PDB file of C-alpha atoms in Angstrom:
ATOM      1  CA  VAL A  19      12.488  -0.639  -6.971  1.00 82.00           C
ATOM      2  CA  GLN A  20       9.827  -3.098  -7.331  1.00 92.00           C
ATOM      3  CA  LEU A  21       6.685  -1.270  -6.701  1.00 95.00           C
ATOM      4  CA  GLN A  22       3.359  -3.018  -6.216  1.00 96.00           C
ATOM      5  CA  ALA A  23      -0.427  -1.605  -6.484  1.00 97.00           C
ATOM      6  CA  SER A  24      -3.150  -2.104  -4.429  1.00 97.00           C
ATOM      7  CA  GLY A  25      -6.458  -1.194  -3.104  1.00 97.00           C
ATOM      8  CA  GLY A  26      -8.806  -0.354  -6.921  1.00 97.00           C
ATOM      9  CA  GLY A  27     -12.276  -1.677  -6.852  1.00 97.00           C
ATOM     10  CA  LEU A  28     -16.112  -0.893  -7.973  1.00 98.00           C
ATOM     11  CA  VAL A  29     -16.968   2.715  -6.738  1.00 98.00           C
ATOM     12  CA  GLN A  30     -19.984   4.503  -6.814  1.00 98.00           C
ATOM     13  CA  ALA A  31     -19.782   8.479  -7.866  1.00 98.00           C
ATOM     14  CA  GLY A  32     -19.041  10.355  -5.387  1.00 98.00           C
ATOM     15  CA  GLY A  33     -17.227   7.565  -3.537  1.00 98.00           C
ATOM     16  CA  SER A  34     -13.721   7.646  -2.173  1.00 98.00           C
ATOM     17  CA  LEU A  35     -10.567   5.106  -2.844  1.00 98.00           C
ATOM     18  CA  ARG A  36      -8.251   5.213  -1.340  1.00 98.00           C
ATOM     19  CA  LEU A  37      -4.673   2.960  -3.867  1.00 98.00           C
ATOM     20  CA  SER A  38      -1.743   1.979  -2.087  1.00 98.00           C
ATOM     21  CA  CYS A  39       1.784   1.057  -3.789  1.00 98.00           C
ATOM     22  CA  ALA A  40       4.293  -0.709  -1.392  1.00 97.00           C
ATOM     23  CA  GLY A  41       8.079  -0.653  -2.850  1.00 95.00           C
ATOM     24  CA  SER A  42      11.319  -2.391  -1.933  1.00 90.00           C
ATOM     25  CA  GLY A  43      14.827  -0.942  -2.445  1.00 83.00           C
ATOM     26  CA  HIS A  44      16.904   1.013   0.189  1.00 80.00           C
ATOM     27  CA  SER A  45      16.511   4.299  -2.592  1.00 85.00           C
ATOM     28  CA  PHE A  46      13.213   3.854  -1.704  1.00 89.00           C
ATOM     29  CA  ARG A  47      12.624   7.894   0.343  1.00 89.00           C
ATOM     30  CA  SER A  48      14.818   9.498  -2.295  1.00 91.00           C
ATOM     31  CA  TYR A  49      12.786   8.624  -5.011  1.00 93.00           C
ATOM     32  CA  SER A  50      10.479  10.440  -6.646  1.00 95.00           C
ATOM     33  CA  MET A  51       6.533   8.610  -6.831  1.00 96.00           C
ATOM     34  CA  GLY A  52       3.776   9.398  -8.902  1.00 97.00           C
ATOM     35  CA  TRP A  53       0.750   7.648  -9.942  1.00 98.00           C
ATOM     36  CA  PHE A  54      -0.986   7.068 -13.756  1.00 98.00           C
ATOM     37  CA  ARG A  55      -4.116   6.082 -15.223  1.00 98.00           C
ATOM     38  CA  GLN A  56      -5.420   4.559 -18.795  1.00 98.00           C
ATOM     39  CA  ALA A  57      -8.732   4.408 -19.052  1.00 97.00           C
ATOM     40  CA  PRO A  58     -10.187   2.347 -21.633  1.00 92.00           C
ATOM     41  CA  GLY A  59      -9.070   2.840 -25.496  1.00 94.00           C
ATOM     42  CA  LYS A  60      -7.061   5.966 -24.545  1.00 96.00           C
ATOM     43  CA  GLY A  61      -3.079   6.423 -23.640  1.00 96.00           C
ATOM     44  CA  ARG A  62      -1.273   6.280 -20.305  1.00 97.00           C
ATOM     45  CA  GLU A  63      -1.504   9.855 -17.974  1.00 97.00           C
ATOM     46  CA  PHE A  64      -0.233  11.957 -15.240  1.00 98.00           C
ATOM     47  CA  VAL A  65      -2.222  11.508 -13.192  1.00 98.00           C
ATOM     48  CA  ALA A  66      -0.305  13.109  -9.211  1.00 98.00           C
ATOM     49  CA  HIS A  67       3.681  13.432  -8.533  1.00 97.00           C
ATOM     50  CA  ILE A  68       5.118  13.431  -4.854  1.00 97.00           C
ATOM     51  CA  HIS A  69       9.444  14.353  -5.220  1.00 95.00           C
ATOM     52  CA  TRP A  70      11.485  13.286  -2.376  1.00 92.00           C
ATOM     53  CA  SER A  71      10.993  16.178  -0.265  1.00 91.00           C
ATOM     54  CA  GLY A  72       7.268  15.331   0.059  1.00 93.00           C
ATOM     55  CA  SER A  73       5.886  18.480  -2.215  1.00 95.00           C
ATOM     56  CA  THR A  74       3.407  17.234  -4.861  1.00 97.00           C
ATOM     57  CA  ASN A  75       1.344  18.120  -8.268  1.00 97.00           C
ATOM     58  CA  TYR A  76      -1.833  17.035  -9.726  1.00 98.00           C
ATOM     59  CA  ALA A  77      -2.696  16.989 -13.342  1.00 98.00           C
ATOM     60  CA  ASP A  78      -5.899  19.641 -13.265  1.00 98.00           C
ATOM     61  CA  SER A  79      -8.191  16.555 -13.938  1.00 98.00           C
ATOM     62  CA  VAL A  80      -8.088  15.484 -10.316  1.00 98.00           C
ATOM     63  CA  LYS A  81      -7.032  18.475  -9.111  1.00 98.00           C
ATOM     64  CA  GLY A  82      -9.063  18.973  -5.365  1.00 98.00           C
ATOM     65  CA  ARG A  83     -10.309  15.506  -5.231  1.00 98.00           C
ATOM     66  CA  PHE A  84      -7.270  12.662  -5.668  1.00 98.00           C
ATOM     67  CA  THR A  85      -4.372  13.052  -2.811  1.00 98.00           C
ATOM     68  CA  ILE A  86      -0.736  11.962  -2.867  1.00 98.00           C
ATOM     69  CA  SER A  87       1.323  11.011  -0.143  1.00 98.00           C
ATOM     70  CA  ARG A  88       3.755   8.125   0.778  1.00 97.00           C
ATOM     71  CA  ASP A  89       5.417   6.846   3.967  1.00 96.00           C
ATOM     72  CA  ASN A  90       8.505   6.578   3.835  1.00 93.00           C
ATOM     73  CA  ALA A  91       8.655   4.314   6.388  1.00 93.00           C
ATOM     74  CA  LYS A  92       6.962   2.329   5.254  1.00 95.00           C
ATOM     75  CA  LYS A  93       7.774   2.364   1.798  1.00 95.00           C
ATOM     76  CA  MET A  94       5.055   3.558   0.383  1.00 96.00           C
ATOM     77  CA  VAL A  95       3.208   5.607  -0.788  1.00 97.00           C
ATOM     78  CA  TYR A  96      -0.633   6.513  -1.524  1.00 98.00           C
ATOM     79  CA  LEU A  97      -3.070   7.970  -3.398  1.00 98.00           C
ATOM     80  CA  GLN A  98      -6.685   9.400  -2.177  1.00 98.00           C
ATOM     81  CA  MET A  99      -9.362   9.732  -4.697  1.00 98.00           C
ATOM     82  CA  ASP A 100     -11.981  11.608  -3.693  1.00 98.00           C
ATOM     83  CA  ASN A 101     -15.470  12.182  -4.765  1.00 98.00           C
ATOM     84  CA  LEU A 102     -15.023  10.230  -7.685  1.00 98.00           C
ATOM     85  CA  LYS A 103     -16.457  10.516 -11.290  1.00 98.00           C
ATOM     86  CA  PRO A 104     -17.176   7.673 -13.543  1.00 97.00           C
ATOM     87  CA  GLU A 105     -14.743   9.185 -15.954  1.00 97.00           C
ATOM     88  CA  ASP A 106     -12.066   8.847 -13.303  1.00 98.00           C
ATOM     89  CA  THR A 107     -12.449   4.645 -14.730  1.00 98.00           C
ATOM     90  CA  ALA A 108      -9.599   3.625 -15.474  1.00 98.00           C
ATOM     91  CA  VAL A 109      -5.993   1.540 -14.657  1.00 98.00           C
ATOM     92  CA  TYR A 110      -3.824   2.366 -12.105  1.00 98.00           C
ATOM     93  CA  TYR A 111      -0.498   2.261 -11.661  1.00 98.00           C
ATOM     94  CA  CYS A 112       2.196   3.806  -9.475  1.00 97.00           C
ATOM     95  CA  ALA A 113       5.994   4.044 -11.014  1.00 97.00           C
ATOM     96  CA  GLY A 114       8.987   5.547  -9.797  1.00 95.00           C
ATOM     97  CA  GLN A 115      12.107   7.198 -10.513  1.00 92.00           C
ATOM     98  CA  SER A 116      15.557   8.670  -8.669  1.00 88.00           C
ATOM     99  CA  SER A 117      14.531  11.762 -10.662  1.00 83.00           C
ATOM    100  CA  ALA A 118      11.828  12.499 -12.442  1.00 77.00           C
ATOM    101  CA  THR A 119      12.316  16.096 -14.455  1.00 84.00           C
ATOM    102  CA  HIS A 120       9.490  15.988 -16.866  1.00 92.00           C
ATOM    103  CA  PHE A 121       7.420  13.893 -14.170  1.00 94.00           C
ATOM    104  CA  GLN A 122       3.428  14.201 -16.325  1.00 94.00           C
ATOM    105  CA  ASP A 123       5.970  12.278 -18.725  1.00 93.00           C
ATOM    106  CA  GLN A 124       6.048   8.837 -18.274  1.00 94.00           C
ATOM    107  CA  SER A 125       8.945   8.453 -20.287  1.00 93.00           C
ATOM    108  CA  ALA A 126      10.165   9.422 -17.236  1.00 93.00           C
ATOM    109  CA  TRP A 127       9.329   7.096 -14.845  1.00 95.00           C
ATOM    110  CA  GLY A 128      11.958   4.163 -15.741  1.00 93.00           C
ATOM    111  CA  TYR A 129      10.469   1.630 -12.616  1.00 95.00           C
ATOM    112  CA  TRP A 130       6.411   0.595 -12.582  1.00 96.00           C
ATOM    113  CA  GLY A 131       4.064  -1.578 -10.921  1.00 95.00           C
ATOM    114  CA  GLN A 132       1.198  -2.994 -12.187  1.00 94.00           C
ATOM    115  CA  GLY A 133      -2.040  -2.251 -12.316  1.00 94.00           C
ATOM    116  CA  THR A 134      -4.984  -1.984  -9.916  1.00 98.00           C
ATOM    117  CA  LEU A 135      -8.206  -1.461 -11.770  1.00 98.00           C
ATOM    118  CA  VAL A 136     -10.962   1.633 -10.431  1.00 98.00           C
ATOM    119  CA  THR A 137     -14.272   1.568 -11.878  1.00 98.00           C
ATOM    120  CA  VAL A 138     -16.680   4.285 -11.316  1.00 98.00           C
ATOM    121  CA  SER A 139     -19.962   3.802 -11.738  1.00 97.00           C
ATOM    122  CA  SER A 140     -23.072   6.510 -12.203  1.00 94.00           C
TER     123      SER A 140
END
């Protein structure tokens, strides 16, 4: 599976952005997909996960503001980010894995896209 993230940019606090992750490979629909982020000077942290069945999980810091979704026909995963805060500023990465039981742990993911930068100004 190859992944390519896009959609980052500069937005004011309270605004919205939608990140996209384009996947490839015939196994895409059976993969778990996720989003992680890495803020300046910090480690990479879990943001959201979507199982191949469609069930979702979120970090507490984004719950209620971010929504992960997928379109298997298009081999796309999305992260809708609303009510953005300056602390959401980070490079966002999409990730894929055939089975990501410990999805909050970045070591559970075998495939990564390049990052896309999200900057939220106050």
